[in-house]
XYZ file of C-alpha atoms in Angstrom:
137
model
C -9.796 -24.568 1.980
C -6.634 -24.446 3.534
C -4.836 -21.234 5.543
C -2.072 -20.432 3.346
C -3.806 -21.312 0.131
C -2.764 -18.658 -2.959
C -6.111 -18.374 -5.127
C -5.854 -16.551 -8.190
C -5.997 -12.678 -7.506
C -4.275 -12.471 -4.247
C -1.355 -10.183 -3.720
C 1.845 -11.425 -2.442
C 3.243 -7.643 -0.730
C 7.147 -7.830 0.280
C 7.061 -7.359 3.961
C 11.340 -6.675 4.363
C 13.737 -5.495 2.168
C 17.703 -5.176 2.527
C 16.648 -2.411 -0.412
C 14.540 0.329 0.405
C 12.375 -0.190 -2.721
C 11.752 -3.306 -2.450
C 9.236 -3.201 0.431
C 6.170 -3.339 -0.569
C 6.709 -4.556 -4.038
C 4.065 -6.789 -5.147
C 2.695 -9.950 -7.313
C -0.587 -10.460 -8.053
C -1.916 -14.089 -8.406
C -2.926 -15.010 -11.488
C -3.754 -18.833 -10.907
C -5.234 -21.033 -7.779
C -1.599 -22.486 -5.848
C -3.452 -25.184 -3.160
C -1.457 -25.796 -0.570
C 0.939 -23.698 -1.061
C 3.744 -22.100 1.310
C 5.240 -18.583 1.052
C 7.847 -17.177 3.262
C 7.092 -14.843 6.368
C 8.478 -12.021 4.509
C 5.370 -12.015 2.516
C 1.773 -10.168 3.216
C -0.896 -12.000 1.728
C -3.870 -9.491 0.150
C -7.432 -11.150 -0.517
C -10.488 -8.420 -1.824
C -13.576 -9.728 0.637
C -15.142 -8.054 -2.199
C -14.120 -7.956 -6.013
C -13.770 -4.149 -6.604
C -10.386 -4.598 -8.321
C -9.371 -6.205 -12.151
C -7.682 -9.033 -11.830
C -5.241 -7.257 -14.503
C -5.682 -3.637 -12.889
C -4.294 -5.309 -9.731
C -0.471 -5.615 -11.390
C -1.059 -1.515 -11.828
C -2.741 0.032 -8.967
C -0.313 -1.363 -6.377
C 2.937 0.118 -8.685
C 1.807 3.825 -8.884
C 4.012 6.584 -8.070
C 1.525 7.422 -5.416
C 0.760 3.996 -3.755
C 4.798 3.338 -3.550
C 5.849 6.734 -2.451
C 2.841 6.169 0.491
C 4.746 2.579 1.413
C 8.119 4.216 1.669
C 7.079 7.210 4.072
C 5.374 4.584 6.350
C 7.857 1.648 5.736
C 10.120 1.250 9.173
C 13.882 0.987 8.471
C 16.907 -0.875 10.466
C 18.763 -3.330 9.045
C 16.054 -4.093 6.581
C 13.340 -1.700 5.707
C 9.581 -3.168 6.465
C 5.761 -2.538 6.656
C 3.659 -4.545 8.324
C -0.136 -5.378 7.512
C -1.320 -2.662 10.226
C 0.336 -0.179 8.098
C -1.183 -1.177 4.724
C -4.737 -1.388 6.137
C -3.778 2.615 6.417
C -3.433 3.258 3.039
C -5.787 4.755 0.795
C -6.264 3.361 -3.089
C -8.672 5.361 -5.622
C -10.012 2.713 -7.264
C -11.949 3.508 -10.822
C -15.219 1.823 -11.809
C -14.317 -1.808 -13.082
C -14.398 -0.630 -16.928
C -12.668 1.882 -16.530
C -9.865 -0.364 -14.486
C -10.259 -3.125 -17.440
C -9.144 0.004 -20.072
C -6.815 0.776 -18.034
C -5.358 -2.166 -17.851
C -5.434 -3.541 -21.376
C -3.929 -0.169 -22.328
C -1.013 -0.540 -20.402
C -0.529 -4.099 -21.466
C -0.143 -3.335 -24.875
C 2.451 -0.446 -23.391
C 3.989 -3.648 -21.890
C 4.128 -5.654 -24.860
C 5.643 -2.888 -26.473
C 8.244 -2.264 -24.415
C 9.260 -5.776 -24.242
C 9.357 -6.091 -27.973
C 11.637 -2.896 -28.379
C 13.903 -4.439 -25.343
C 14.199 -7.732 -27.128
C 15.414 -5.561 -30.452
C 18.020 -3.718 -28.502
C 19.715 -7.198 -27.030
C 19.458 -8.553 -30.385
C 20.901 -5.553 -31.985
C 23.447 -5.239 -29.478
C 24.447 -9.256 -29.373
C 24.955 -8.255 -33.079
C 26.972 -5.520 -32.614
C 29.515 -7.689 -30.209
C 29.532 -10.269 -32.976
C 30.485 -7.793 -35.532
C 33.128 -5.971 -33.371
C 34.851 -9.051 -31.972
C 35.312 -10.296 -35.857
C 36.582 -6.509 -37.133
C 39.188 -6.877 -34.233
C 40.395 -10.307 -34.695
């Protein structure tokens, strides 16, 4: 295997942001990417051990709690960073792996939902535009 290699359930973490919010975001995995190459402004997570769900993973690291932790350790000059000494630092409750697989299929159908209802709103507004640009021509 090679160095850099992304296998499916690693976690890409932003290293440095211009936005303060942005550090730390992450992306989890979901496929094997051999020989891939990601850009220094990236942290690359990989579980020794598999006590996270592969979906869980997209939800754990997005918690009020996990992000507001990043931001009061993040470092800030002209960007705003962490670095992988500071991550190791943080602490993660982790729930038993069915309860992480509930978890996570219930807020995928939350998800699902929400896209749905967001695709209804551009449609109903692209509507609305159509209907208001031929009352006012």
């Amino acid at each position: 295997k090679a160095l850099y290699n992304l296998e499916r359930g690693d976690i890409l973490f932003i290293r440095s942001s211009v936005k303060r919010t942005g550090v730390g975001e992450t992306v989890v995995i979901n496929e094997d990417l051999p020989y891939t190459v990601y850009s220094g402004f990236l942290i690359r997570f990989r579980e020794k051990t598999t006590l996270l769900n592969q979906k869980f993973k997209k939800y754990c690291f997005a918690t009020y709690n996990f992000r507001k932790e990043i931001l009061s350790i993040a470092t800030s000059s002209a960007n705003t960073n962490i670095n992988q000494e500071s991550l190791i630092k943080i602490s993660l409750s982790i729930p038993s792996l069915e309860e992480q697989q509930k978890i996570a299929e219930f807020l995928s159908v939350i998800d699902d939902k929400i896209k749905t209802v967001t695709t209804e709103i551009d449609k109903t507004t692209s509507f609305k535009k159509g209907l208001l640009q031929q009352m006012f021509v």
